[in-house]
CSV table of C-alpha atoms and ligand atoms in Angstrom, one decimal:
chain,number,residue,atom,x,y,z
A,13,MET,CA,7.8,94.5,-9.6
A,14,LYS,CA,8.2,92.9,-12.9
A,15,ILE,CA,11.6,91.4,-12.0
A,16,PHE,CA,10.1,90.1,-8.8
A,17,SER,CA,7.4,88.1,-10.5
A,18,ILE,CA,9.9,86.7,-13.1
A,19,ARG,CA,12.0,85.5,-10.2
A,20,ILE,CA,9.0,83.8,-8.6
A,21,GLY,CA,8.4,82.2,-11.9
A,22,TRP,CA,11.9,80.8,-12.1
A,23,MET,CA,11.7,79.5,-8.6
A,24,ALA,CA,8.4,77.8,-9.3
A,25,ALA,CA,9.9,76.2,-12.4
A,26,LEU,CA,12.9,75.0,-10.6
A,27,THR,CA,10.9,73.6,-7.7
A,28,ALA,CA,8.6,71.8,-10.2
A,29,ALA,CA,11.6,70.4,-12.0
A,30,ALA,CA,13.1,69.2,-8.8
A,31,GLY,CA,9.8,67.6,-7.8
A,32,LEU,CA,9.6,65.8,-11.1
A,33,SER,CA,13.1,64.4,-10.9
A,34,LEU,CA,12.5,63.4,-7.4
A,35,ALA,CA,9.3,61.6,-8.4
A,36,GLY,CA,11.3,60.0,-11.1
A,37,CYS,CA,13.7,58.6,-8.6
A,38,LYS,CA,11.0,57.3,-6.3
A,39,LYS,CA,9.3,55.3,-9.0
A,40,PRO,CA,9.9,51.7,-7.8
A,41,PRO,CA,11.6,49.3,-10.2
A,42,GLN,CA,9.4,46.6,-11.6
A,43,VAL,CA,10.2,44.0,-9.0
A,44,SER,CA,6.8,42.6,-8.5
A,45,PRO,CA,5.2,41.3,-11.6
A,46,GLU,CA,1.5,40.6,-11.6
A,47,PRO,CA,0.4,37.8,-9.3
A,48,ARG,CA,0.3,34.5,-11.2
A,49,PHE,CA,-2.7,33.2,-9.2
A,50,SER,CA,-6.1,34.6,-8.4
A,51,ALA,CA,-6.9,36.0,-4.9
A,52,GLU,CA,-9.1,32.9,-4.3
A,53,GLN,CA,-6.3,30.5,-5.2
A,54,ARG,CA,-3.9,32.4,-3.0
A,55,GLU,CA,-6.3,32.0,-0.1
A,56,SER,CA,-6.4,28.2,-0.4
A,57,ARG,CA,-5.5,26.5,2.7
A,58,PHE,CA,-5.1,22.9,1.5
A,59,TYR,CA,-3.9,21.7,-1.9
A,60,TYR,CA,-7.3,20.2,-2.4
A,61,ASP,CA,-8.9,23.7,-2.4
A,62,LEU,CA,-7.2,24.2,-5.8
A,63,GLY,CA,-9.1,21.5,-7.6
A,64,ALA,CA,-12.5,21.1,-9.3
A,65,VAL,CA,-15.4,22.7,-7.5
A,66,GLU,CA,-18.1,20.4,-8.8
A,67,ILE,CA,-18.7,16.8,-9.7
A,68,ASP,CA,-20.2,15.6,-12.9
A,69,VAL,CA,-22.9,13.3,-11.4
A,70,GLY,CA,-24.7,12.8,-14.8
A,71,ALA,CA,-24.0,9.1,-14.7
A,72,TYR,CA,-24.8,8.6,-11.0
A,73,PRO,CA,-28.1,7.0,-10.0
A,74,LYS,CA,-31.0,9.4,-9.2
A,75,LYS,CA,-30.6,8.8,-5.4
A,76,ARG,CA,-27.0,9.9,-5.6
A,77,GLN,CA,-27.8,12.9,-7.7
A,78,ASP,CA,-30.2,14.0,-5.0
A,79,GLY,CA,-27.5,13.4,-2.4
A,80,TYR,CA,-25.1,15.6,-4.4
A,81,ALA,CA,-27.6,18.5,-4.2
A,82,VAL,CA,-27.7,18.2,-0.4
A,83,PHE,CA,-23.9,17.9,-0.3
A,84,ALA,CA,-23.4,20.9,-2.6
A,85,ARG,CA,-25.7,23.0,-0.4
A,86,THR,CA,-24.5,21.8,3.0
A,87,CYS,CA,-20.8,21.7,2.4
A,88,SER,CA,-20.3,25.0,0.6
A,89,GLN,CA,-21.3,27.2,3.5
A,90,CYS,CA,-17.8,28.0,4.7
A,91,HIS,CA,-15.4,26.9,2.0
A,92,THR,CA,-15.8,25.8,-1.6
A,93,LEU,CA,-16.7,22.2,-2.6
A,94,ALA,CA,-13.2,21.8,-3.9
A,95,ARG,CA,-12.1,21.0,-0.4
A,96,PRO,CA,-14.1,17.7,0.1
A,97,ILE,CA,-14.1,16.9,-3.6
A,98,ASN,CA,-10.4,16.7,-3.9
A,99,ALA,CA,-9.5,15.8,-0.4
A,100,PRO,CA,-7.7,12.4,0.0
A,101,PHE,CA,-10.4,11.0,2.3
A,102,ALA,CA,-12.4,8.2,0.8
A,103,GLU,CA,-13.4,5.7,3.5
A,104,ARG,CA,-16.7,5.9,5.5
A,105,LYS,CA,-14.9,6.2,8.8
A,106,ASP,CA,-12.9,9.2,7.5
A,107,TRP,CA,-16.1,11.0,6.2
A,108,GLU,CA,-17.9,10.2,9.4
A,109,ARG,CA,-15.1,11.9,11.3
A,110,TYR,CA,-14.9,15.0,9.1
A,111,ILE,CA,-18.6,15.5,8.8
A,112,GLN,CA,-18.9,15.4,12.6
A,113,ARG,CA,-16.0,17.9,12.8
A,114,MET,CA,-17.8,20.2,10.3
A,115,ARG,CA,-21.0,20.0,12.3
A,116,ILE,CA,-19.0,21.3,15.3
A,117,ARG,CA,-17.6,24.1,13.2
A,118,THR,CA,-21.1,25.3,12.4
A,119,LYS,CA,-21.6,26.1,16.1
A,120,SER,CA,-19.0,28.8,16.0
A,121,ARG,CA,-20.1,30.2,12.7
A,122,SER,CA,-23.5,31.9,12.8
A,123,GLY,CA,-25.9,31.4,9.9
A,124,THR,CA,-24.5,27.9,9.1
A,125,GLY,CA,-25.9,24.6,10.1
A,126,ILE,CA,-25.8,20.9,9.2
A,127,SER,CA,-28.8,18.8,10.4
A,128,LYS,CA,-28.6,15.2,11.4
A,129,ALA,CA,-30.6,14.2,8.3
A,130,GLU,CA,-28.3,16.3,6.0
A,131,ALA,CA,-25.2,14.8,7.6
A,132,ALA,CA,-26.5,11.3,6.9
A,133,VAL,CA,-27.3,12.0,3.3
A,134,VAL,CA,-24.0,13.7,2.7
A,135,LEU,CA,-22.1,10.8,4.3
A,136,ASP,CA,-23.8,8.3,2.0
A,137,PHE,CA,-23.1,10.5,-1.0
A,138,LEU,CA,-19.5,11.0,-0.2
A,139,VAL,CA,-18.9,7.3,0.4
A,140,TYR,CA,-20.5,6.4,-2.9
A,141,ASP,CA,-18.7,9.2,-4.8
A,142,SER,CA,-15.3,8.5,-3.2
A,143,LYS,CA,-15.6,4.9,-4.4
A,144,ILE,CA,-16.3,5.9,-8.0
A,145,ARG,CA,-13.8,8.7,-8.3
A,146,LYS,CA,-11.1,8.0,-5.7
A,147,LEU,CA,-10.9,4.3,-5.1
A,148,ASP,CA,-12.0,2.7,-8.4
A,149,LYS,CA,-9.8,5.2,-10.3
A,150,LYS,CA,-6.9,5.2,-7.8
A,151,SER,CA,-4.1,6.1,-10.2
A,152,GLU,CA,-6.0,8.8,-12.0
A,153,PHE,CA,-7.0,10.3,-8.7
A,154,ALA,CA,-3.4,10.1,-7.4
A,155,ALA,CA,-2.1,11.8,-10.5
A,156,LYS,CA,-4.6,14.7,-10.1
A,157,SER,CA,-3.7,15.0,-6.4
A,158,GLU,CA,0.0,15.2,-7.3
A,159,GLU,CA,-0.7,17.9,-9.8
A,160,LEU,CA,-2.7,19.9,-7.2
A,161,ARG,CA,0.2,19.5,-4.6
A,162,ARG,CA,2.7,20.9,-7.1
A,163,LEU,CA,0.3,23.8,-7.9
A,164,PHE,CA,-0.2,24.4,-4.2
A,165,GLU,CA,3.6,24.7,-3.7
A,166,GLU,CA,3.7,27.3,-6.5
A,167,VAL,CA,0.8,29.2,-4.8
A,168,GLN,CA,2.6,29.2,-1.5
A,169,LYS,CA,5.8,30.5,-3.1
A,170,GLU,CA,3.7,33.3,-4.7
A,171,ARG,CA,2.0,34.1,-1.4
A,172,GLU,CA,5.3,34.3,0.3
A,173,ARG,CA,6.8,36.5,-2.4
A,174,LEU,CA,3.8,38.9,-2.3
A,175,ARG,CA,3.9,39.0,1.5
A,176,LEU,CA,7.6,39.9,1.4
A,177,ALA,CA,7.0,42.5,-1.3
A,178,GLU,CA,4.2,44.0,0.7
A,179,SER,CA,6.2,44.2,3.9
A,180,GLU,CA,8.8,46.1,1.9
A,181,GLY,CA,6.1,48.4,0.6
A,182,LYS,CA,6.8,47.4,-3.0
A,183,THR,CA,3.5,46.0,-4.1
A,184,GLN,CA,1.7,47.8,-6.8
A,185,PRO,CA,-1.8,47.3,-8.0
A,186,PRO,CA,-1.8,45.4,-11.3
A,187,PRO,CA,-2.1,47.8,-14.3
A,188,PRO,CA,-5.6,48.1,-15.7
A,189,TYR,CA,-6.4,45.7,-18.5
A,190,THR,CA,-6.6,47.9,-21.6
A,191,GLY,CA,-6.4,45.7,-24.6
A,192,ASP,CA,-8.1,42.7,-26.1
A,193,LYS,CA,-4.9,40.6,-26.1
A,194,PRO,CA,-5.0,37.8,-23.5
A,195,ARG,CA,-2.6,38.5,-20.6
A,196,PRO,CA,0.6,36.6,-20.8
B,230,HEC,C1,-19.3,26.0,9.5
B,230,HEC,C2,-18.4,26.0,8.4
B,230,HEC,C3,-18.1,24.8,7.6
B,230,HEC,C4,-19.0,23.9,7.0
B,230,HEC,C5,-20.5,24.1,7.0
B,230,HEC,C6,-18.3,22.9,6.4
B,230,HEC,N1,-16.9,23.1,6.7
B,230,HEC,FE1,-15.4,21.8,6.1
B,230,HEC,N2,-14.1,23.0,7.0
B,230,HEC,C7,-14.4,24.2,7.7
B,230,HEC,C8,-13.1,24.7,8.3
B,230,HEC,C9,-13.1,26.0,9.2
B,230,HEC,C10,-12.1,23.9,7.9
B,230,HEC,C11,-10.6,24.0,8.2
B,230,HEC,C12,-10.3,23.5,9.7
B,230,HEC,C13,-10.6,22.1,9.9
B,230,HEC,O1,-10.0,21.2,9.2
B,230,HEC,O2,-11.5,21.8,10.7
B,230,HEC,C14,-12.7,22.8,7.1
B,230,HEC,C15,-12.0,21.8,6.5
B,230,HEC,C16,-12.6,20.8,5.8
B,230,HEC,C17,-11.8,19.6,5.2
B,230,HEC,C18,-10.3,19.4,5.3
B,230,HEC,C19,-10.0,18.8,6.6
B,230,HEC,C20,-8.5,18.5,6.7
B,230,HEC,O3,-8.0,18.7,7.8
B,230,HEC,O4,-7.9,18.1,5.7
B,230,HEC,C21,-12.8,18.8,4.6
B,230,HEC,C22,-12.5,17.6,3.9
B,230,HEC,C23,-14.1,19.4,4.8
B,230,HEC,N3,-13.9,20.6,5.5
B,230,HEC,C24,-15.2,18.9,4.3
B,230,HEC,C25,-16.5,19.4,4.6
B,230,HEC,C26,-17.7,18.7,4.2
B,230,HEC,C27,-17.8,17.4,3.6
B,230,HEC,C28,-18.7,19.5,4.6
B,230,HEC,C29,-20.2,19.3,4.5
B,230,HEC,C30,-20.7,18.2,5.4
B,230,HEC,C31,-18.1,20.7,5.2
B,230,HEC,N4,-16.8,20.6,5.2
B,230,HEC,C32,-18.8,21.8,5.7
B,230,HEC,C33,-15.6,24.7,7.9
B,230,HEC,C34,-16.8,24.2,7.4
């Protein structure tokens, strides 16, 4: 009886050891380092989604500041304000077209809406703001756009890399942040 139980003990130990070494083998190599970009950045659809999400309207006339408030409320219902703020569009005819397109979009997304009055205020605001930030400071705006385009390329590469890693079943959740050192 005693011998029997000792035997079982040995077998259990052996099985456990085998299990451990197997688990050791299965541990994936560190092929996917932590994502470099936030989930929000990785979801960006246009390079302009990656830029600033607000405008400093402190120096704008009161009427334009009021317009900004309407714009901020109306145009952040489905995407962030970064999209219109950093988009290359600056002319009235472009904004007319895009605002009209956004109004159509609200029909297929419940809980959203852009009234005629809001559309008119937003149009005036965007035309004014585009002149100040995009047309009058053309080279500055072009440089910022170029920076965002390069960043977008990196984000796309990262997205592809994560997609591949995931399809190979290699993604691992990032390790918990345990220290007070900033992440590299
Ligand atoms: C009902 C949801 C919704 C609202 C509200 C909305 N958008 Fe959009 N917007 C979208 C979607 C979806 C896209 C991407 C598809 C497309 O371009 O139509 C988009 C794309 C854009 C683009 C990029 C278009 C391109 O092709 O480069 C701009 C600029 C834009 N929106 C500006 C605005 C502005 C300005 C407002 C406020 C008047 C606004 N959006 C409100 C849904 C919305």
